[in-house]
Amino acid sequence: MSLPPLSPLSFHPARVYEDPVELRETLPAAALELDEPTSRAKDPIEVAITLQRDGESIIVTGDVDTVVSLQCGRCGKWLDREVHLDNFVQLLEPPHPDTVDLTPLVREDILLDLPAVAVCPPIDGKECKSFPQAGDAPGPIYGEDVWKELDKITEKD
């Protein structure tokens, strides 16, 4: 029986001593496992972290950077969303397994940073082109004009 290969972000907790250990790795975009119709992993994930022992615990701190493509929930246009996690922090409490893989923790923090529904950024103070802008909607109808508008409605068979 062969063991699965170690992830680039795997380490042995027993080898983290008093001095901090620095890891700089590039994970493939596929590590995000984005299989959603409105989001795609675009670029590799750049990870720069430091492992520091605090008694029996291990503190992981660092930076995570990538780019994810998201589909605008209003117009359907694809947008590139830069993800910069300059405050990636994890506390690994004992008991520790023989090998710890930080990839699922990095993935989770990236996904939590993404919006539930992406929208195009405002351009010149205007929202996404398919979002109603001030002055786009017809004004309210008052008085007898209401009945004229209602008379325009026809029934379909």
Tab-separated table of N, CA and C in Angstrom:
chain	number	residue	atom	x	y	z
A	1	MET	N	0.846	-1.182	0.000
A	1	MET	CA	0.000	0.000	0.000
A	1	MET	C	0.886	1.237	0.000
A	2	SER	N	0.639	2.138	-0.940
A	2	SER	CA	1.449	3.352	-0.991
A	2	SER	C	0.660	4.519	-0.394
A	3	LEU	N	1.387	5.431	0.185
A	3	LEU	CA	0.764	6.608	0.789
A	3	LEU	C	0.514	7.654	-0.288
A	4	PRO	N	-0.557	8.445	-0.141
A	4	PRO	CA	-0.798	9.508	-1.122
A	4	PRO	C	0.322	10.543	-1.034
A	5	PRO	N	0.611	11.213	-2.150
A	5	PRO	CA	1.681	12.219	-2.114
A	5	PRO	C	1.285	13.376	-1.204
A	6	LEU	N	2.276	13.976	-0.590
A	6	LEU	CA	2.020	15.116	0.284
A	6	LEU	C	1.688	16.348	-0.543
A	7	SER	N	0.776	17.140	-0.031
A	7	SER	CA	0.439	18.415	-0.646
A	7	SER	C	1.600	19.376	-0.407
A	8	PRO	N	1.767	20.381	-1.275
A	8	PRO	CA	2.825	21.370	-1.036
A	8	PRO	C	2.674	22.096	0.305
A	9	LEU	N	1.460	22.118	0.850
A	9	LEU	CA	1.232	22.789	2.130
A	9	LEU	C	1.139	21.804	3.290
A	10	SER	N	1.709	20.644	3.129
A	10	SER	CA	1.731	19.658	4.209
A	10	SER	C	3.013	19.816	5.017
A	11	PHE	N	2.903	19.541	6.310
A	11	PHE	CA	4.087	19.585	7.166
A	11	PHE	C	3.903	18.607	8.311
A	12	HIS	N	4.993	18.292	8.960
A	12	HIS	CA	4.987	17.402	10.112
A	12	HIS	C	5.055	18.262	11.375
A	13	PRO	N	3.999	18.303	12.176
A	13	PRO	CA	3.986	19.147	13.376
A	13	PRO	C	5.151	18.869	14.327
A	14	ALA	N	5.604	17.638	14.390
A	14	ALA	CA	6.709	17.304	15.300
A	14	ALA	C	8.011	17.991	14.882
A	15	ARG	N	8.079	18.484	13.645
A	15	ARG	CA	9.292	19.142	13.155
A	15	ARG	C	9.229	20.668	13.271
A	16	VAL	N	8.161	21.178	13.859
A	16	VAL	CA	8.065	22.621	14.098
A	16	VAL	C	8.532	22.863	15.527
A	17	TYR	N	9.672	23.507	15.641
A	17	TYR	CA	10.272	23.733	16.955
A	17	TYR	C	10.053	25.179	17.385
A	18	GLU	N	10.939	25.701	18.199
A	18	GLU	CA	10.835	27.070	18.720
A	18	GLU	C	10.917	28.116	17.613
A	19	ASP	N	11.820	27.922	16.672
A	19	ASP	CA	12.007	28.907	15.598
A	19	ASP	C	10.882	28.804	14.578
A	20	PRO	N	10.415	29.950	14.069
A	20	PRO	CA	9.353	29.925	13.056
A	20	PRO	C	9.822	29.211	11.780
A	21	VAL	N	8.890	28.554	11.132
A	21	VAL	CA	9.152	27.890	9.860
A	21	VAL	C	8.351	28.628	8.795
A	22	GLU	N	9.025	29.043	7.725
A	22	GLU	CA	8.337	29.757	6.645
A	22	GLU	C	8.110	28.827	5.464
A	23	LEU	N	6.907	28.903	4.908
A	23	LEU	CA	6.551	28.131	3.722
A	23	LEU	C	6.074	29.086	2.646
A	24	ARG	N	6.614	28.952	1.461
A	24	ARG	CA	6.140	29.699	0.286
A	24	ARG	C	5.832	28.662	-0.778
A	25	GLU	N	4.570	28.589	-1.151
A	25	GLU	CA	4.151	27.579	-2.116
A	25	GLU	C	3.143	28.165	-3.096
A	26	THR	N	3.042	27.518	-4.239
A	26	THR	CA	2.035	27.846	-5.240
A	26	THR	C	1.162	26.617	-5.431
A	27	LEU	N	-0.108	26.786	-5.119
A	27	LEU	CA	-1.073	25.699	-5.301
A	27	LEU	C	-1.760	25.870	-6.657
A	28	PRO	N	-2.114	24.781	-7.315
A	28	PRO	CA	-2.846	24.918	-8.577
A	28	PRO	C	-4.247	25.462	-8.325
A	29	ALA	N	-4.797	26.118	-9.333
A	29	ALA	CA	-6.153	26.673	-9.214
A	29	ALA	C	-7.167	25.582	-8.886
A	30	ALA	N	-6.899	24.364	-9.327
A	30	ALA	CA	-7.826	23.245	-9.067
A	30	ALA	C	-7.973	22.949	-7.581
A	31	ALA	N	-7.053	23.423	-6.748
A	31	ALA	CA	-7.149	23.190	-5.303
A	31	ALA	C	-8.396	23.835	-4.708
A	32	LEU	N	-8.957	24.838	-5.391
A	32	LEU	CA	-10.182	25.480	-4.893
A	32	LEU	C	-11.421	24.605	-5.104
A	33	GLU	N	-11.325	23.647	-6.005
A	33	GLU	CA	-12.438	22.740	-6.269
A	33	GLU	C	-13.735	23.499	-6.559
A	34	LEU	N	-13.629	24.563	-7.344
A	34	LEU	CA	-14.809	25.342	-7.698
A	34	LEU	C	-15.536	24.661	-8.850
A	35	ASP	N	-16.672	24.096	-8.571
A	35	ASP	CA	-17.471	23.462	-9.609
A	35	ASP	C	-18.843	24.119	-9.722
A	36	GLU	N	-18.877	25.388	-9.380
A	36	GLU	CA	-20.125	26.149	-9.442
A	36	GLU	C	-20.299	26.748	-10.843
A	37	PRO	N	-21.532	26.877	-11.322
A	37	PRO	CA	-21.722	27.460	-12.657
A	37	PRO	C	-21.394	28.950	-12.709
A	38	THR	N	-21.351	29.630	-11.565
A	38	THR	CA	-21.109	31.076	-11.563
A	38	THR	C	-19.728	31.456	-11.026
A	39	SER	N	-18.850	30.485	-10.832
A	39	SER	CA	-17.507	30.812	-10.348
A	39	SER	C	-16.501	29.794	-10.878
A	40	ARG	N	-15.310	30.302	-11.202
A	40	ARG	CA	-14.242	29.463	-11.743
A	40	ARG	C	-12.929	29.850	-11.094
A	41	ALA	N	-12.133	28.853	-10.764
A	41	ALA	CA	-10.780	29.121	-10.293
A	41	ALA	C	-9.970	29.557	-11.504
A	42	LYS	N	-9.296	30.690	-11.402
A	42	LYS	CA	-8.614	31.217	-12.575
A	42	LYS	C	-7.107	31.067	-12.477
A	43	ASP	N	-6.519	31.586	-11.423
A	43	ASP	CA	-5.067	31.613	-11.280
A	43	ASP	C	-4.610	30.692	-10.164
A	44	PRO	N	-3.336	30.314	-10.181
A	44	PRO	CA	-2.798	29.543	-9.063
A	44	PRO	C	-2.903	30.340	-7.761
A	45	ILE	N	-2.802	29.650	-6.661
A	45	ILE	CA	-2.913	30.277	-5.335
A	45	ILE	C	-1.514	30.432	-4.767
A	46	GLU	N	-1.121	31.665	-4.509
A	46	GLU	CA	0.187	31.964	-3.925
A	46	GLU	C	0.032	32.022	-2.412
A	47	VAL	N	0.811	31.213	-1.706
A	47	VAL	CA	0.702	31.120	-0.247
A	47	VAL	C	2.072	31.380	0.368
A	48	ALA	N	2.119	32.311	1.307
A	48	ALA	CA	3.336	32.583	2.085
A	48	ALA	C	2.922	32.576	3.552
A	49	ILE	N	3.303	31.526	4.268
A	49	ILE	CA	2.863	31.385	5.658
A	49	ILE	C	4.041	31.109	6.583
A	50	THR	N	3.802	31.362	7.861
A	50	THR	CA	4.783	31.093	8.904
A	50	THR	C	4.138	30.178	9.938
A	51	LEU	N	4.866	29.136	10.315
A	51	LEU	CA	4.414	28.215	11.352
A	51	LEU	C	5.198	28.523	12.614
A	52	GLN	N	4.514	28.719	13.719
A	52	GLN	CA	5.164	29.055	14.994
A	52	GLN	C	4.565	28.198	16.092
A	53	ARG	N	5.413	27.529	16.838
A	53	ARG	CA	4.941	26.699	17.950
A	53	ARG	C	4.665	27.597	19.149
A	54	ASP	N	3.531	27.330	19.820
A	54	ASP	CA	3.164	28.015	21.056
A	54	ASP	C	2.753	26.922	22.040
A	55	GLY	N	3.713	26.434	22.791
A	55	GLY	CA	3.451	25.283	23.660
A	55	GLY	C	3.218	24.067	22.787
A	56	GLU	N	2.062	23.446	22.947
A	56	GLU	CA	1.713	22.292	22.118
A	56	GLU	C	0.959	22.693	20.853
A	57	SER	N	0.480	23.936	20.813
A	57	SER	CA	-0.275	24.426	19.656
A	57	SER	C	0.682	24.960	18.593
A	58	ILE	N	0.170	25.047	17.376
A	58	ILE	CA	0.928	25.639	16.266
A	58	ILE	C	0.076	26.756	15.690
A	59	ILE	N	0.680	27.930	15.585
A	59	ILE	CA	-0.008	29.094	15.023
A	59	ILE	C	0.470	29.265	13.586
A	60	VAL	N	-0.472	29.357	12.675
A	60	VAL	CA	-0.177	29.539	11.255
A	60	VAL	C	-0.650	30.941	10.868
A	61	THR	N	0.250	31.766	10.347
A	61	THR	CA	-0.114	33.112	9.893
A	61	THR	C	0.500	33.334	8.520
A	62	GLY	N	-0.086	34.220	7.750
A	62	GLY	CA	0.513	34.517	6.453
A	62	GLY	C	-0.413	35.195	5.481
A	63	ASP	N	-0.008	35.137	4.210
A	63	ASP	CA	-0.715	35.787	3.115
A	63	ASP	C	-1.119	34.753	2.075
A	64	VAL	N	-2.293	34.966	1.491
A	64	VAL	CA	-2.798	34.108	0.426
A	64	VAL	C	-3.318	35.023	-0.676
A	65	ASP	N	-2.915	34.747	-1.919
A	65	ASP	CA	-3.341	35.569	-3.063
A	65	ASP	C	-3.737	34.683	-4.238
A	66	THR	N	-4.829	35.052	-4.891
A	66	THR	CA	-5.267	34.371	-6.111
A	66	THR	C	-6.269	35.261	-6.840
A	67	VAL	N	-6.726	34.789	-7.992
A	67	VAL	CA	-7.777	35.465	-8.750
A	67	VAL	C	-8.828	34.419	-9.102
A	68	VAL	N	-10.093	34.776	-8.873
A	68	VAL	CA	-11.221	33.887	-9.163
A	68	VAL	C	-12.140	34.611	-10.139
A	69	SER	N	-12.673	33.907	-11.122
A	69	SER	CA	-13.645	34.487	-12.056
A	69	SER	C	-15.043	34.225	-11.520
A	70	LEU	N	-15.823	35.293	-11.424
A	70	LEU	CA	-17.198	35.197	-10.929
A	70	LEU	C	-18.144	35.794	-11.963
A	71	GLN	N	-19.323	35.243	-12.061
A	71	GLN	CA	-20.318	35.757	-12.992
A	71	GLN	C	-21.220	36.754	-12.276
A	72	CYS	N	-21.395	37.926	-12.885
A	72	CYS	CA	-22.266	38.952	-12.310
A	72	CYS	C	-23.679	38.388	-12.192
A	73	GLY	N	-24.272	38.550	-11.021
A	73	GLY	CA	-25.619	38.060	-10.773
A	73	GLY	C	-26.692	38.909	-11.433
A	74	ARG	N	-26.312	40.038	-12.027
A	74	ARG	CA	-27.285	40.916	-12.676
A	74	ARG	C	-27.246	40.783	-14.193
A	75	CYS	N	-26.039	40.885	-14.764
A	75	CYS	CA	-25.946	40.906	-16.231
A	75	CYS	C	-25.310	39.659	-16.819
A	76	GLY	N	-24.684	38.810	-15.992
A	76	GLY	CA	-24.078	37.583	-16.489
A	76	GLY	C	-22.661	37.725	-16.993
A	77	LYS	N	-22.104	38.928	-16.956
A	77	LYS	CA	-20.732	39.157	-17.410
A	77	LYS	C	-19.750	38.514	-16.417
A	78	TRP	N	-18.645	37.956	-16.929
A	78	TRP	CA	-17.630	37.347	-16.070
A	78	TRP	C	-16.668	38.414	-15.577
A	79	LEU	N	-16.394	38.391	-14.265
A	79	LEU	CA	-15.527	39.365	-13.613
A	79	LEU	C	-14.364	38.639	-12.954
A	80	ASP	N	-13.209	39.258	-12.966
A	80	ASP	CA	-12.076	38.710	-12.225
A	80	ASP	C	-12.059	39.350	-10.846
A	81	ARG	N	-12.068	38.504	-9.820
A	81	ARG	CA	-12.061	38.991	-8.437
A	81	ARG	C	-10.732	38.594	-7.803
A	82	GLU	N	-9.933	39.598	-7.452
A	82	GLU	CA	-8.677	39.334	-6.765
A	82	GLU	C	-8.965	39.034	-5.303
A	83	VAL	N	-8.345	37.990	-4.790
A	83	VAL	CA	-8.495	37.612	-3.388
A	83	VAL	C	-7.142	37.791	-2.720
A	84	HIS	N	-7.091	38.687	-1.745
A	84	HIS	CA	-5.866	38.935	-0.966
A	84	HIS	C	-6.205	38.703	0.499
A	85	LEU	N	-5.713	37.630	1.037
A	85	LEU	CA	-5.903	37.353	2.463
A	85	LEU	C	-4.580	37.634	3.152
A	86	ASP	N	-4.415	38.858	3.629
A	86	ASP	CA	-3.156	39.205	4.296
A	86	ASP	C	-3.229	38.960	5.799
A	87	ASN	N	-4.313	38.341	6.217
A	87	ASN	CA	-4.474	38.024	7.637
A	87	ASN	C	-4.905	36.571	7.824
A	88	PHE	N	-4.355	35.686	7.007
A	88	PHE	CA	-4.661	34.264	7.139
A	88	PHE	C	-4.087	33.774	8.468
A	89	VAL	N	-4.953	33.278	9.354
A	89	VAL	CA	-4.526	32.811	10.674
A	89	VAL	C	-5.277	31.522	11.001
A	90	GLN	N	-4.539	30.539	11.468
A	90	GLN	CA	-5.132	29.286	11.930
A	90	GLN	C	-4.408	28.863	13.202
A	91	LEU	N	-5.144	28.337	14.151
A	91	LEU	CA	-4.574	27.790	15.375
A	91	LEU	C	-4.808	26.289	15.353
A	92	LEU	N	-3.722	25.537	15.321
A	92	LEU	CA	-3.802	24.078	15.282
A	92	LEU	C	-3.548	23.542	16.681
A	93	GLU	N	-4.601	23.026	17.287
A	93	GLU	CA	-4.537	22.514	18.658
A	93	GLU	C	-4.152	21.036	18.656
A	94	PRO	N	-3.473	20.576	19.709
A	94	PRO	CA	-3.154	19.152	19.804
A	94	PRO	C	-4.421	18.360	20.117
A	95	PRO	N	-4.456	17.104	19.875
A	95	PRO	CA	-3.370	16.278	19.349
A	95	PRO	C	-3.247	16.464	17.841
A	96	HIS	N	-2.008	16.504	17.359
A	96	HIS	CA	-1.731	16.700	15.945
A	96	HIS	C	-1.548	15.348	15.259
A	97	PRO	N	-2.040	15.234	14.043
A	97	PRO	CA	-1.742	14.020	13.283
A	97	PRO	C	-0.268	14.041	12.865
A	98	ASP	N	0.185	12.957	12.272
A	98	ASP	CA	1.577	12.900	11.825
A	98	ASP	C	1.878	13.954	10.769
A	99	THR	N	0.888	14.210	9.900
A	99	THR	CA	1.042	15.197	8.834
A	99	THR	C	-0.193	16.091	8.804
A	100	VAL	N	0.030	17.398	8.681
A	100	VAL	CA	-1.064	18.360	8.586
A	100	VAL	C	-1.019	18.985	7.196
A	101	ASP	N	-2.160	18.986	6.507
A	101	ASP	CA	-2.269	19.625	5.193
A	101	ASP	C	-3.088	20.899	5.365
A	102	LEU	N	-2.497	22.036	5.057
A	102	LEU	CA	-3.169	23.323	5.213
A	102	LEU	C	-4.033	23.691	4.006
A	103	THR	N	-3.974	22.912	2.932
A	103	THR	CA	-4.716	23.234	1.714
A	103	THR	C	-6.215	23.413	1.966
A	104	PRO	N	-6.891	22.512	2.702
A	104	PRO	CA	-8.335	22.722	2.942
A	104	PRO	C	-8.623	24.007	3.728
A	105	LEU	N	-7.730	24.396	4.623
A	105	LEU	CA	-7.939	25.625	5.398
A	105	LEU	C	-7.767	26.856	4.517
A	106	VAL	N	-6.779	26.830	3.627
A	106	VAL	CA	-6.573	27.930	2.677
A	106	VAL	C	-7.776	28.033	1.752
A	107	ARG	N	-8.226	26.894	1.229
A	107	ARG	CA	-9.393	26.858	0.335
A	107	ARG	C	-10.616	27.463	1.020
A	108	GLU	N	-10.866	27.057	2.246
A	108	GLU	CA	-12.033	27.546	2.982
A	108	GLU	C	-11.989	29.057	3.159
A	109	ASP	N	-10.839	29.602	3.531
A	109	ASP	CA	-10.741	31.051	3.729
A	109	ASP	C	-10.939	31.816	2.425
A	110	ILE	N	-10.444	31.287	1.317
A	110	ILE	CA	-10.654	31.942	0.018
A	110	ILE	C	-12.139	31.946	-0.319
A	111	LEU	N	-12.800	30.800	-0.177
A	111	LEU	CA	-14.220	30.716	-0.511
A	111	LEU	C	-15.066	31.612	0.388
A	112	LEU	N	-14.689	31.736	1.658
A	112	LEU	CA	-15.425	32.620	2.569
A	112	LEU	C	-15.242	34.089	2.214
A	113	ASP	N	-14.167	34.423	1.510
A	113	ASP	CA	-13.919	35.806	1.113
A	113	ASP	C	-14.724	36.209	-0.128
A	114	LEU	N	-15.242	35.235	-0.854
A	114	LEU	CA	-15.998	35.538	-2.077
A	114	LEU	C	-17.422	35.966	-1.729
A	115	PRO	N	-17.989	36.881	-2.535
A	115	PRO	CA	-19.374	37.292	-2.268
A	115	PRO	C	-20.355	36.180	-2.618
A	116	ALA	N	-21.506	36.190	-1.956
A	116	ALA	CA	-22.549	35.204	-2.256
A	116	ALA	C	-23.051	35.390	-3.684
A	117	VAL	N	-23.195	36.645	-4.106
A	117	VAL	CA	-23.593	36.984	-5.472
A	117	VAL	C	-22.682	38.106	-5.935
A	118	ALA	N	-21.950	37.866	-7.000
A	118	ALA	CA	-21.049	38.885	-7.535
A	118	ALA	C	-21.839	39.900	-8.352
A	119	VAL	N	-21.392	41.139	-8.342
A	119	VAL	CA	-21.985	42.183	-9.173
A	119	VAL	C	-20.863	43.010	-9.785
A	120	CYS	N	-21.134	43.557	-10.948
A	120	CYS	CA	-20.150	44.406	-11.611
A	120	CYS	C	-19.822	45.593	-10.706
A	121	PRO	N	-18.552	46.019	-10.690
A	121	PRO	CA	-18.211	47.188	-9.871
A	121	PRO	C	-18.803	48.449	-10.494
A	122	PRO	N	-19.115	49.448	-9.684
A	122	PRO	CA	-19.647	50.702	-10.235
A	122	PRO	C	-18.628	51.368	-11.162
A	123	ILE	N	-19.119	51.905	-12.275
A	123	ILE	CA	-18.280	52.647	-13.217
A	123	ILE	C	-18.876	54.033	-13.336
A	124	ASP	N	-18.075	55.035	-13.041
A	124	ASP	CA	-18.535	56.435	-13.073
A	124	ASP	C	-19.777	56.632	-12.215
A	125	GLY	N	-19.820	55.949	-11.073
A	125	GLY	CA	-20.928	56.110	-10.139
A	125	GLY	C	-22.178	55.343	-10.520
A	126	LYS	N	-22.147	54.606	-11.644
A	126	LYS	CA	-23.322	53.852	-12.073
A	126	LYS	C	-23.108	52.377	-11.787
A	127	GLU	N	-24.177	51.734	-11.354
A	127	GLU	CA	-24.148	50.306	-11.061
A	127	GLU	C	-24.145	49.510	-12.360
A	128	CYS	N	-24.185	48.204	-12.248
A	128	CYS	CA	-24.224	47.286	-13.381
A	128	CYS	C	-25.270	47.753	-14.397
A	129	LYS	N	-24.937	47.628	-15.682
A	129	LYS	CA	-25.823	48.157	-16.722
A	129	LYS	C	-27.219	47.553	-16.712
A	130	SER	N	-27.387	46.337	-16.211
A	130	SER	CA	-28.720	45.744	-16.195
A	130	SER	C	-29.482	46.062	-14.911
A	131	PHE	N	-28.840	46.796	-13.992
A	131	PHE	CA	-29.498	47.193	-12.758
A	131	PHE	C	-30.183	48.529	-12.993
A	132	PRO	N	-31.443	48.683	-12.623
A	132	PRO	CA	-32.131	49.954	-12.872
A	132	PRO	C	-31.389	51.126	-12.219
A	133	GLN	N	-31.173	52.158	-13.000
A	133	GLN	CA	-30.508	53.357	-12.514
A	133	GLN	C	-31.560	54.403	-12.155
A	134	ALA	N	-31.160	55.380	-11.375
A	134	ALA	CA	-32.078	56.470	-11.027
A	134	ALA	C	-32.552	57.128	-12.320
A	135	GLY	N	-33.836	57.303	-12.459
A	135	GLY	CA	-34.398	57.926	-13.650
A	135	GLY	C	-34.765	56.923	-14.737
A	136	ASP	N	-34.363	55.662	-14.603
A	136	ASP	CA	-34.677	54.648	-15.612
A	136	ASP	C	-36.116	54.160	-15.499
A	137	ALA	N	-36.617	54.064	-14.298
A	137	ALA	CA	-37.951	53.513	-14.087
A	137	ALA	C	-39.002	54.563	-14.430
A	138	PRO	N	-40.131	54.124	-14.975
A	138	PRO	CA	-41.199	55.086	-15.243
A	138	PRO	C	-41.740	55.635	-13.928
A	139	GLY	N	-42.187	56.873	-13.979
A	139	GLY	CA	-42.723	57.503	-12.780
A	139	GLY	C	-44.092	56.935	-12.430
A	140	PRO	N	-44.556	57.223	-11.249
A	140	PRO	CA	-45.872	56.729	-10.838
A	140	PRO	C	-46.972	57.342	-11.699
A	141	ILE	N	-48.057	56.616	-11.825
A	141	ILE	CA	-49.196	57.067	-12.630
A	141	ILE	C	-50.305	57.485	-11.677
A	142	TYR	N	-50.814	58.723	-11.891
A	142	TYR	CA	-51.858	59.238	-11.001
A	142	TYR	C	-53.103	59.569	-11.809
A	143	GLY	N	-54.205	59.674	-11.111
A	143	GLY	CA	-55.451	60.152	-11.708
A	143	GLY	C	-56.020	59.212	-12.744
A	144	GLU	N	-56.629	59.814	-13.801
A	144	GLU	CA	-57.299	59.033	-14.840
A	144	GLU	C	-56.324	58.248	-15.687
A	145	ASP	N	-55.045	58.637	-15.711
A	145	ASP	CA	-54.053	57.940	-16.521
A	145	ASP	C	-53.874	56.487	-16.073
A	146	VAL	N	-54.205	56.191	-14.834
A	146	VAL	CA	-54.094	54.829	-14.337
A	146	VAL	C	-54.989	53.914	-15.168
A	147	TRP	N	-56.211	54.342	-15.438
A	147	TRP	CA	-57.148	53.508	-16.168
A	147	TRP	C	-56.713	53.346	-17.620
A	148	LYS	N	-56.105	54.362	-18.201
A	148	LYS	CA	-55.615	54.239	-19.578
A	148	LYS	C	-54.511	53.188	-19.653
A	149	GLU	N	-53.639	53.180	-18.665
A	149	GLU	CA	-52.551	52.195	-18.640
A	149	GLU	C	-53.101	50.787	-18.436
A	150	LEU	N	-54.105	50.659	-17.582
A	150	LEU	CA	-54.689	49.340	-17.337
A	150	LEU	C	-55.448	48.826	-18.553
A	151	ASP	N	-56.037	49.747	-19.347
A	151	ASP	CA	-56.761	49.336	-20.545
A	151	ASP	C	-55.801	48.756	-21.590
A	152	LYS	N	-54.535	49.070	-21.505
A	152	LYS	CA	-53.546	48.549	-22.468
A	152	LYS	C	-53.234	47.072	-22.219
A	153	ILE	N	-53.599	46.565	-21.071
A	153	ILE	CA	-53.320	45.174	-20.752
A	153	ILE	C	-54.323	44.284	-21.468
A	154	THR	N	-53.817	43.310	-22.173
A	154	THR	CA	-54.715	42.382	-22.883
A	154	THR	C	-54.503	40.983	-22.347
A	155	GLU	N	-55.554	40.188	-22.416
A	155	GLU	CA	-55.462	38.812	-21.974
A	155	GLU	C	-55.007	37.945	-23.135
A	156	LYS	N	-54.195	36.944	-22.809
A	156	LYS	CA	-53.776	35.986	-23.818
A	156	LYS	C	-54.587	34.713	-23.640
A	157	ASP	N	-54.937	34.111	-24.743
A	157	ASP	CA	-55.699	32.857	-24.657
A	157	ASP	C	-54.828	31.704	-24.317
